[in-house]
Amino acid sequence: MSGHSKWATTKHKKAVIDARRAKSFAKLIKNIEVAAKMGGADLSGNPTLYDAVQKAKKTSVPNDNIDRAIKRGAGIGGEAVSYESITYEAYGPSGVAFLVECLTDNKNRAAAEVRTILSRNGGTLADPGSVAYNFSRKGVISITKTDGVDEDAILEAVLDAGAEEVKDQGGGFEVVTEPSDLVPARTALQDAGIDYDSAEAEFVPNLSVEVDLETARKVFRLIDALEDSDDVQNVFSNFDVPAEVQAALDAEDE
């Protein structure tokens, strides 16, 4: 292919990455604002805010943006924020279950947008309670694999801090806890000198469903579309991608 085509493709990919980065920043800022509103601006007394700030910093959100978000959330300096939290239950392609968490200042807009995204990508809204029972609220700490940090070291650090299990996710590890044990487990990792990427409460599926290649493509398209919405904060699902399917997806992205 010509150099121009390659440059155009590269430029398009960069634009997509930059746009997603901007949206990621906006959602991390929103998390900080809500945490500060709920528990105050003091990081030492507000572990939810502490974790939201740590995640933002690890994603390279500028410190000035973080400080302004804390002040807005806590109502310092006259600014104030008001978001409503809503969780939508849905089914995606091949009946894959979804929970879609929104933080929005316009509930009607969020509902209409989620419904439209689902209908355009092979999904449908579900009746309240018909999907949620498939998930449990858990604390999840994500750790990137690095030299010197293995599963045994993580287990040793968090075992007495309430951790339920440590999962090897290929490129990293996940420590799963009850929500109330999230802060003690995170603190135990810090005390052991083990760096982590994020620590937050998530909806974890009680039973995962393996998907084939075509379903995986459709599910990821739906997730991308949902995460592209300004009102959608988190997307949780119960699908599991087998290694051979993931390899095929990776080959398509090369």
PDB file of C-alpha atoms in Angstrom:
ATOM      1  CA  MET A   1       0.000   0.000   0.000  1.00  0.00           C
ATOM      2  CA  SER A   2       1.128   3.558  -0.564  1.00  0.00           C
ATOM      3  CA  GLY A   3       2.810   5.595   2.134  1.00  0.00           C
ATOM      4  CA  HIS A   4      -0.106   8.009   2.079  1.00  0.00           C
ATOM      5  CA  SER A   5      -2.584   5.267   2.899  1.00  0.00           C
ATOM      6  CA  LYS A   6      -0.381   4.102   5.756  1.00  0.00           C
ATOM      7  CA  TRP A   7      -0.086   7.657   7.075  1.00  0.00           C
ATOM      8  CA  ALA A   8      -3.840   8.164   6.832  1.00  0.00           C
ATOM      9  CA  THR A   9      -4.471   4.933   8.728  1.00  0.00           C
ATOM     10  CA  THR A  10      -1.935   5.888  11.397  1.00  0.00           C
ATOM     11  CA  LYS A  11      -3.478   9.354  11.683  1.00  0.00           C
ATOM     12  CA  HIS A  12      -6.946   7.835  12.060  1.00  0.00           C
ATOM     13  CA  LYS A  13      -5.739   5.418  14.750  1.00  0.00           C
ATOM     14  CA  LYS A  14      -4.067   8.282  16.628  1.00  0.00           C
ATOM     15  CA  ALA A  15      -7.279  10.311  16.455  1.00  0.00           C
ATOM     16  CA  VAL A  16      -9.253   7.384  17.852  1.00  0.00           C
ATOM     17  CA  ILE A  17      -6.712   6.842  20.648  1.00  0.00           C
ATOM     18  CA  ASP A  18      -6.672  10.573  21.499  1.00  0.00           C
ATOM     19  CA  ALA A  19     -10.471  10.710  21.569  1.00  0.00           C
ATOM     20  CA  ARG A  20     -10.670   7.662  23.857  1.00  0.00           C
ATOM     21  CA  ARG A  21      -7.977   9.144  26.105  1.00  0.00           C
ATOM     22  CA  ALA A  22      -9.977  12.357  26.438  1.00  0.00           C
ATOM     23  CA  LYS A  23     -13.126  10.400  27.302  1.00  0.00           C
ATOM     24  CA  SER A  24     -11.165   8.277  29.781  1.00  0.00           C
ATOM     25  CA  PHE A  25      -9.870  11.446  31.456  1.00  0.00           C
ATOM     26  CA  ALA A  26     -13.400  12.866  31.667  1.00  0.00           C
ATOM     27  CA  LYS A  27     -14.738   9.685  33.318  1.00  0.00           C
ATOM     28  CA  LEU A  28     -11.865   9.519  35.804  1.00  0.00           C
ATOM     29  CA  ILE A  29     -12.501  13.168  36.697  1.00  0.00           C
ATOM     30  CA  LYS A  30     -16.191  12.402  37.196  1.00  0.00           C
ATOM     31  CA  ASN A  31     -15.257   9.551  39.580  1.00  0.00           C
ATOM     32  CA  ILE A  32     -13.145  11.963  41.610  1.00  0.00           C
ATOM     33  CA  GLU A  33     -15.924  14.563  41.748  1.00  0.00           C
ATOM     34  CA  VAL A  34     -18.498  12.044  42.967  1.00  0.00           C
ATOM     35  CA  ALA A  35     -16.115  10.525  45.542  1.00  0.00           C
ATOM     36  CA  ALA A  36     -15.277  14.005  46.907  1.00  0.00           C
ATOM     37  CA  LYS A  37     -18.957  14.932  47.077  1.00  0.00           C
ATOM     38  CA  MET A  38     -19.827  11.727  48.960  1.00  0.00           C
ATOM     39  CA  GLY A  39     -16.911  11.637  51.409  1.00  0.00           C
ATOM     40  CA  GLY A  40     -15.171  15.009  51.421  1.00  0.00           C
ATOM     41  CA  ALA A  41     -11.908  16.334  50.012  1.00  0.00           C
ATOM     42  CA  ASP A  42      -9.510  14.716  52.515  1.00  0.00           C
ATOM     43  CA  LEU A  43      -7.826  11.760  50.816  1.00  0.00           C
ATOM     44  CA  SER A  44      -6.667  10.257  54.114  1.00  0.00           C
ATOM     45  CA  GLY A  45     -10.259  10.081  55.372  1.00  0.00           C
ATOM     46  CA  ASN A  46     -11.900   9.179  52.074  1.00  0.00           C
ATOM     47  CA  PRO A  47     -10.505   5.901  50.681  1.00  0.00           C
ATOM     48  CA  THR A  48     -12.867   5.978  47.676  1.00  0.00           C
ATOM     49  CA  LEU A  49     -11.465   9.378  46.707  1.00  0.00           C
ATOM     50  CA  TYR A  50      -7.914   8.145  47.324  1.00  0.00           C
ATOM     51  CA  ASP A  51      -8.418   5.218  44.934  1.00  0.00           C
ATOM     52  CA  ALA A  52     -10.096   7.440  42.319  1.00  0.00           C
ATOM     53  CA  VAL A  53      -7.162   9.871  42.465  1.00  0.00           C
ATOM     54  CA  GLN A  54      -4.575   7.068  42.272  1.00  0.00           C
ATOM     55  CA  LYS A  55      -6.262   5.611  39.193  1.00  0.00           C
ATOM     56  CA  ALA A  56      -6.372   9.036  37.537  1.00  0.00           C
ATOM     57  CA  LYS A  57      -2.694   9.644  38.264  1.00  0.00           C
ATOM     58  CA  LYS A  58      -1.714   6.248  36.851  1.00  0.00           C
ATOM     59  CA  THR A  59      -3.643   7.179  33.684  1.00  0.00           C
ATOM     60  CA  SER A  60      -1.636  10.448  33.463  1.00  0.00           C
ATOM     61  CA  VAL A  61      -4.490  12.838  34.293  1.00  0.00           C
ATOM     62  CA  PRO A  62      -2.753  16.162  35.126  1.00  0.00           C
ATOM     63  CA  ASN A  63      -2.575  17.062  38.827  1.00  0.00           C
ATOM     64  CA  ASP A  64      -4.281  20.427  38.224  1.00  0.00           C
ATOM     65  CA  ASN A  65      -7.300  18.651  36.729  1.00  0.00           C
ATOM     66  CA  ILE A  66      -7.406  16.286  39.708  1.00  0.00           C
ATOM     67  CA  ASP A  67      -7.211  19.138  42.239  1.00  0.00           C
ATOM     68  CA  ARG A  68      -9.982  21.076  40.496  1.00  0.00           C
ATOM     69  CA  ALA A  69     -12.174  17.956  40.388  1.00  0.00           C
ATOM     70  CA  ILE A  70     -11.751  17.403  44.142  1.00  0.00           C
ATOM     71  CA  LYS A  71     -12.732  21.013  44.836  1.00  0.00           C
ATOM     72  CA  ARG A  72     -15.751  20.842  42.521  1.00  0.00           C
ATOM     73  CA  GLY A  73     -16.918  17.624  44.080  1.00  0.00           C
ATOM     74  CA  ALA A  74     -16.501  18.883  47.636  1.00  0.00           C
ATOM     75  CA  GLY A  75     -18.151  22.219  46.780  1.00  0.00           C
ATOM     76  CA  ILE A  76     -14.998  24.206  47.552  1.00  0.00           C
ATOM     77  CA  GLY A  77     -14.816  27.608  45.858  1.00  0.00           C
ATOM     78  CA  GLY A  78     -18.456  27.872  44.867  1.00  0.00           C
ATOM     79  CA  GLU A  79     -18.460  25.206  42.143  1.00  0.00           C
ATOM     80  CA  ALA A  80     -20.648  22.155  42.640  1.00  0.00           C
ATOM     81  CA  VAL A  81     -21.474  19.008  40.693  1.00  0.00           C
ATOM     82  CA  SER A  82     -24.591  16.909  40.664  1.00  0.00           C
ATOM     83  CA  TYR A  83     -24.647  13.466  39.072  1.00  0.00           C
ATOM     84  CA  GLU A  84     -27.174  10.678  39.352  1.00  0.00           C
ATOM     85  CA  SER A  85     -25.972   7.073  39.411  1.00  0.00           C
ATOM     86  CA  ILE A  86     -28.040   4.603  37.379  1.00  0.00           C
ATOM     87  CA  THR A  87     -27.328   0.971  36.480  1.00  0.00           C
ATOM     88  CA  TYR A  88     -29.005  -0.517  33.418  1.00  0.00           C
ATOM     89  CA  GLU A  89     -29.362  -4.251  32.904  1.00  0.00           C
ATOM     90  CA  ALA A  90     -29.078  -5.563  29.367  1.00  0.00           C
ATOM     91  CA  TYR A  91     -28.516  -8.531  27.103  1.00  0.00           C
ATOM     92  CA  GLY A  92     -25.965  -8.335  24.323  1.00  0.00           C
ATOM     93  CA  PRO A  93     -25.224 -10.584  21.321  1.00  0.00           C
ATOM     94  CA  SER A  94     -25.940 -14.294  21.953  1.00  0.00           C
ATOM     95  CA  GLY A  95     -27.570 -13.465  25.281  1.00  0.00           C
ATOM     96  CA  VAL A  96     -24.383 -12.196  26.979  1.00  0.00           C
ATOM     97  CA  ALA A  97     -25.357 -10.346  30.184  1.00  0.00           C
ATOM     98  CA  PHE A  98     -24.411  -6.700  30.771  1.00  0.00           C
ATOM     99  CA  LEU A  99     -24.566  -4.213  33.621  1.00  0.00           C
ATOM    100  CA  VAL A 100     -24.071  -0.628  32.443  1.00  0.00           C
ATOM    101  CA  GLU A 101     -23.223   1.921  35.150  1.00  0.00           C
ATOM    102  CA  CYS A 102     -23.982   5.543  34.321  1.00  0.00           C
ATOM    103  CA  LEU A 103     -23.146   8.806  36.060  1.00  0.00           C
ATOM    104  CA  THR A 104     -25.251  11.506  34.478  1.00  0.00           C
ATOM    105  CA  ASP A 105     -26.763  14.943  34.962  1.00  0.00           C
ATOM    106  CA  ASN A 106     -29.643  13.980  32.649  1.00  0.00           C
ATOM    107  CA  LYS A 107     -31.295  10.638  33.385  1.00  0.00           C
ATOM    108  CA  ASN A 108     -33.593  10.752  30.326  1.00  0.00           C
ATOM    109  CA  ARG A 109     -30.687  11.420  27.964  1.00  0.00           C
ATOM    110  CA  ALA A 110     -28.629   8.580  29.462  1.00  0.00           C
ATOM    111  CA  ALA A 111     -31.516   6.100  29.199  1.00  0.00           C
ATOM    112  CA  ALA A 112     -32.237   7.023  25.581  1.00  0.00           C
ATOM    113  CA  GLU A 113     -28.573   6.819  24.602  1.00  0.00           C
ATOM    114  CA  VAL A 114     -27.999   3.429  26.251  1.00  0.00           C
ATOM    115  CA  ARG A 115     -31.149   2.042  24.634  1.00  0.00           C
ATOM    116  CA  THR A 116     -30.086   3.323  21.187  1.00  0.00           C
ATOM    117  CA  ILE A 117     -26.547   1.928  21.504  1.00  0.00           C
ATOM    118  CA  LEU A 118     -27.893  -1.469  22.507  1.00  0.00           C
ATOM    119  CA  SER A 119     -30.406  -1.648  19.666  1.00  0.00           C
ATOM    120  CA  ARG A 120     -27.763  -0.691  17.084  1.00  0.00           C
ATOM    121  CA  ASN A 121     -25.330  -3.336  18.325  1.00  0.00           C
ATOM    122  CA  GLY A 122     -27.449  -6.431  18.837  1.00  0.00           C
ATOM    123  CA  GLY A 123     -28.472  -5.785  22.441  1.00  0.00           C
ATOM    124  CA  THR A 124     -31.644  -5.037  24.381  1.00  0.00           C
ATOM    125  CA  LEU A 125     -32.497  -3.529  27.748  1.00  0.00           C
ATOM    126  CA  ALA A 126     -33.540  -6.161  30.298  1.00  0.00           C
ATOM    127  CA  ASP A 127     -36.114  -6.043  33.080  1.00  0.00           C
ATOM    128  CA  PRO A 128     -34.722  -4.913  36.467  1.00  0.00           C
ATOM    129  CA  GLY A 129     -33.332  -7.896  38.372  1.00  0.00           C
ATOM    130  CA  SER A 130     -33.207 -10.231  35.377  1.00  0.00           C
ATOM    131  CA  VAL A 131     -29.449  -9.703  34.872  1.00  0.00           C
ATOM    132  CA  ALA A 132     -28.159  -8.340  38.187  1.00  0.00           C
ATOM    133  CA  TYR A 133     -28.484 -11.693  39.961  1.00  0.00           C
ATOM    134  CA  ASN A 134     -25.698 -13.001  37.691  1.00  0.00           C
ATOM    135  CA  PHE A 135     -23.226 -10.588  39.330  1.00  0.00           C
ATOM    136  CA  SER A 136     -21.796  -9.913  42.803  1.00  0.00           C
ATOM    137  CA  ARG A 137     -20.314  -6.636  44.005  1.00  0.00           C
ATOM    138  CA  LYS A 138     -16.627  -7.208  44.752  1.00  0.00           C
ATOM    139  CA  GLY A 139     -13.474  -5.247  45.393  1.00  0.00           C
ATOM    140  CA  VAL A 140     -11.041  -5.709  42.508  1.00  0.00           C
ATOM    141  CA  ILE A 141      -7.373  -4.683  42.546  1.00  0.00           C
ATOM    142  CA  SER A 142      -5.545  -4.848  39.199  1.00  0.00           C
ATOM    143  CA  ILE A 143      -1.779  -5.429  39.089  1.00  0.00           C
ATOM    144  CA  THR A 144       0.411  -5.455  35.987  1.00  0.00           C
ATOM    145  CA  LYS A 145       2.895  -8.315  35.730  1.00  0.00           C
ATOM    146  CA  THR A 146       6.454  -7.139  36.339  1.00  0.00           C
ATOM    147  CA  ASP A 147       9.753  -8.781  37.261  1.00  0.00           C
ATOM    148  CA  GLY A 148       9.751  -9.770  40.905  1.00  0.00           C
ATOM    149  CA  VAL A 149       5.956  -9.647  41.279  1.00  0.00           C
ATOM    150  CA  ASP A 150       4.395 -13.076  40.994  1.00  0.00           C
ATOM    151  CA  GLU A 151       1.229 -14.723  42.227  1.00  0.00           C
ATOM    152  CA  ASP A 152       2.902 -16.095  45.365  1.00  0.00           C
ATOM    153  CA  ALA A 153       4.181 -12.671  46.416  1.00  0.00           C
ATOM    154  CA  ILE A 154       0.727 -11.131  45.935  1.00  0.00           C
ATOM    155  CA  LEU A 155      -0.980 -13.969  47.814  1.00  0.00           C
ATOM    156  CA  GLU A 156       1.433 -13.625  50.714  1.00  0.00           C
ATOM    157  CA  ALA A 157       0.734  -9.889  50.918  1.00  0.00           C
ATOM    158  CA  VAL A 158      -3.065  -9.998  50.805  1.00  0.00           C
ATOM    159  CA  LEU A 159      -4.011 -13.353  52.342  1.00  0.00           C
ATOM    160  CA  ASP A 160      -4.506 -11.941  55.848  1.00  0.00           C
ATOM    161  CA  ALA A 161      -6.157  -8.767  54.556  1.00  0.00           C
ATOM    162  CA  GLY A 162      -9.424 -10.336  53.417  1.00  0.00           C
ATOM    163  CA  ALA A 163      -8.543 -11.325  49.848  1.00  0.00           C
ATOM    164  CA  GLU A 164     -10.764 -14.081  48.434  1.00  0.00           C
ATOM    165  CA  GLU A 165      -8.609 -15.029  45.457  1.00  0.00           C
ATOM    166  CA  VAL A 166      -5.835 -13.911  43.139  1.00  0.00           C
ATOM    167  CA  LYS A 167      -6.510 -14.423  39.419  1.00  0.00           C
ATOM    168  CA  ASP A 168      -3.844 -14.660  36.734  1.00  0.00           C
ATOM    169  CA  GLN A 169      -5.233 -12.650  33.805  1.00  0.00           C
ATOM    170  CA  GLY A 170      -2.360 -13.174  31.389  1.00  0.00           C
ATOM    171  CA  GLY A 171      -0.810  -9.721  31.367  1.00  0.00           C
ATOM    172  CA  GLY A 172      -1.554  -9.100  35.030  1.00  0.00           C
ATOM    173  CA  PHE A 173      -3.221 -10.238  38.217  1.00  0.00           C
ATOM    174  CA  GLU A 174      -6.541  -9.437  39.868  1.00  0.00           C
ATOM    175  CA  VAL A 175      -7.042  -9.541  43.615  1.00  0.00           C
ATOM    176  CA  VAL A 176     -10.721 -10.108  44.456  1.00  0.00           C
ATOM    177  CA  THR A 177     -12.143  -9.132  47.855  1.00  0.00           C
ATOM    178  CA  GLU A 178     -15.411  -8.270  49.513  1.00  0.00           C
ATOM    179  CA  PRO A 179     -16.013  -4.518  49.000  1.00  0.00           C
ATOM    180  CA  SER A 180     -15.364  -3.902  52.711  1.00  0.00           C
ATOM    181  CA  ASP A 181     -11.925  -5.565  52.420  1.00  0.00           C
ATOM    182  CA  LEU A 182     -10.790  -3.546  49.405  1.00  0.00           C
ATOM    183  CA  VAL A 183      -8.906  -0.889  51.387  1.00  0.00           C
ATOM    184  CA  PRO A 184      -7.134  -3.357  53.742  1.00  0.00           C
ATOM    185  CA  ALA A 185      -6.028  -5.485  50.760  1.00  0.00           C
ATOM    186  CA  ARG A 186      -4.837  -2.457  48.818  1.00  0.00           C
ATOM    187  CA  THR A 187      -2.957  -1.202  51.892  1.00  0.00           C
ATOM    188  CA  ALA A 188      -1.359  -4.631  52.357  1.00  0.00           C
ATOM    189  CA  LEU A 189      -0.033  -4.500  48.790  1.00  0.00           C
ATOM    190  CA  GLN A 190       1.380  -1.022  49.370  1.00  0.00           C
ATOM    191  CA  ASP A 191       3.056  -2.181  52.609  1.00  0.00           C
ATOM    192  CA  ALA A 192       4.627  -5.070  50.664  1.00  0.00           C
ATOM    193  CA  GLY A 193       5.947  -2.664  48.024  1.00  0.00           C
ATOM    194  CA  ILE A 194       3.721  -4.099  45.271  1.00  0.00           C
ATOM    195  CA  ASP A 195       2.452  -1.482  42.825  1.00  0.00           C
ATOM    196  CA  TYR A 196      -1.121  -1.735  41.556  1.00  0.00           C
ATOM    197  CA  ASP A 197      -3.008  -0.114  38.675  1.00  0.00           C
ATOM    198  CA  SER A 198      -6.466   0.324  40.187  1.00  0.00           C
ATOM    199  CA  ALA A 199      -8.522  -0.619  43.228  1.00  0.00           C
ATOM    200  CA  GLU A 200     -12.285  -0.235  43.024  1.00  0.00           C
ATOM    201  CA  ALA A 201     -15.622  -1.930  43.553  1.00  0.00           C
ATOM    202  CA  GLU A 202     -16.875  -3.767  40.470  1.00  0.00           C
ATOM    203  CA  PHE A 203     -19.632  -6.156  39.440  1.00  0.00           C
ATOM    204  CA  VAL A 204     -18.034  -9.587  38.981  1.00  0.00           C
ATOM    205  CA  PRO A 205     -20.000 -12.332  37.152  1.00  0.00           C
ATOM    206  CA  ASN A 206     -20.873 -15.397  39.220  1.00  0.00           C
ATOM    207  CA  LEU A 207     -20.690 -17.560  36.106  1.00  0.00           C
ATOM    208  CA  SER A 208     -18.940 -16.646  32.843  1.00  0.00           C
ATOM    209  CA  VAL A 209     -20.044 -17.723  29.365  1.00  0.00           C
ATOM    210  CA  GLU A 210     -17.458 -18.622  26.716  1.00  0.00           C
ATOM    211  CA  VAL A 211     -17.988 -16.896  23.355  1.00  0.00           C
ATOM    212  CA  ASP A 212     -16.900 -17.795  19.835  1.00  0.00           C
ATOM    213  CA  LEU A 213     -14.999 -15.451  17.531  1.00  0.00           C
ATOM    214  CA  GLU A 214     -18.019 -13.857  15.861  1.00  0.00           C
ATOM    215  CA  THR A 215     -19.794 -13.262  19.177  1.00  0.00           C
ATOM    216  CA  ALA A 216     -16.589 -11.834  20.680  1.00  0.00           C
ATOM    217  CA  ARG A 217     -16.343  -9.330  17.809  1.00  0.00           C
ATOM    218  CA  LYS A 218     -19.953  -8.245  18.366  1.00  0.00           C
ATOM    219  CA  VAL A 219     -19.562  -8.014  22.142  1.00  0.00           C
ATOM    220  CA  PHE A 220     -16.439  -5.855  21.880  1.00  0.00           C
ATOM    221  CA  ARG A 221     -18.178  -3.585  19.357  1.00  0.00           C
ATOM    222  CA  LEU A 222     -21.044  -3.132  21.800  1.00  0.00           C
ATOM    223  CA  ILE A 223     -18.670  -2.417  24.694  1.00  0.00           C
ATOM    224  CA  ASP A 224     -16.761   0.148  22.597  1.00  0.00           C
ATOM    225  CA  ALA A 225     -20.026   1.872  21.652  1.00  0.00           C
ATOM    226  CA  LEU A 226     -21.240   1.970  25.268  1.00  0.00           C
ATOM    227  CA  GLU A 227     -17.913   3.245  26.594  1.00  0.00           C
ATOM    228  CA  ASP A 228     -17.963   5.952  23.942  1.00  0.00           C
ATOM    229  CA  SER A 229     -20.988   7.494  25.689  1.00  0.00           C
ATOM    230  CA  ASP A 230     -20.187  10.363  28.053  1.00  0.00           C
ATOM    231  CA  ASP A 231     -22.852   9.153  30.491  1.00  0.00           C
ATOM    232  CA  VAL A 232     -21.605   5.542  30.694  1.00  0.00           C
ATOM    233  CA  GLN A 233     -19.039   5.131  33.457  1.00  0.00           C
ATOM    234  CA  ASN A 234     -18.473   1.358  33.594  1.00  0.00           C
ATOM    235  CA  VAL A 235     -19.529  -1.702  31.609  1.00  0.00           C
ATOM    236  CA  PHE A 236     -19.545  -5.164  33.217  1.00  0.00           C
ATOM    237  CA  SER A 237     -20.304  -8.408  31.412  1.00  0.00           C
ATOM    238  CA  ASN A 238     -20.217 -12.175  31.943  1.00  0.00           C
ATOM    239  CA  PHE A 239     -18.507 -13.233  28.703  1.00  0.00           C
ATOM    240  CA  ASP A 240     -15.231 -15.130  28.665  1.00  0.00           C
ATOM    241  CA  VAL A 241     -12.899 -15.181  25.655  1.00  0.00           C
ATOM    242  CA  PRO A 242     -11.066 -18.524  25.148  1.00  0.00           C
ATOM    243  CA  ALA A 243      -7.349 -18.288  24.376  1.00  0.00           C
ATOM    244  CA  GLU A 244      -7.747 -19.330  20.729  1.00  0.00           C
ATOM    245  CA  VAL A 245     -10.442 -16.701  20.163  1.00  0.00           C
ATOM    246  CA  GLN A 246      -8.284 -14.012  21.804  1.00  0.00           C
ATOM    247  CA  ALA A 247      -5.376 -15.026  19.553  1.00  0.00           C
ATOM    248  CA  ALA A 248      -7.600 -14.630  16.490  1.00  0.00           C
ATOM    249  CA  LEU A 249      -8.753 -11.189  17.672  1.00  0.00           C
ATOM    250  CA  ASP A 250      -5.161 -10.116  18.299  1.00  0.00           C
ATOM    251  CA  ALA A 251      -4.205 -11.249  14.782  1.00  0.00           C
ATOM    252  CA  GLU A 252      -7.027  -9.122  13.318  1.00  0.00           C
ATOM    253  CA  ASP A 253      -5.694  -6.034  15.136  1.00  0.00           C
ATOM    254  CA  GLU A 254      -2.165  -6.385  13.776  1.00  0.00           C
TER     255      GLU A 254
END
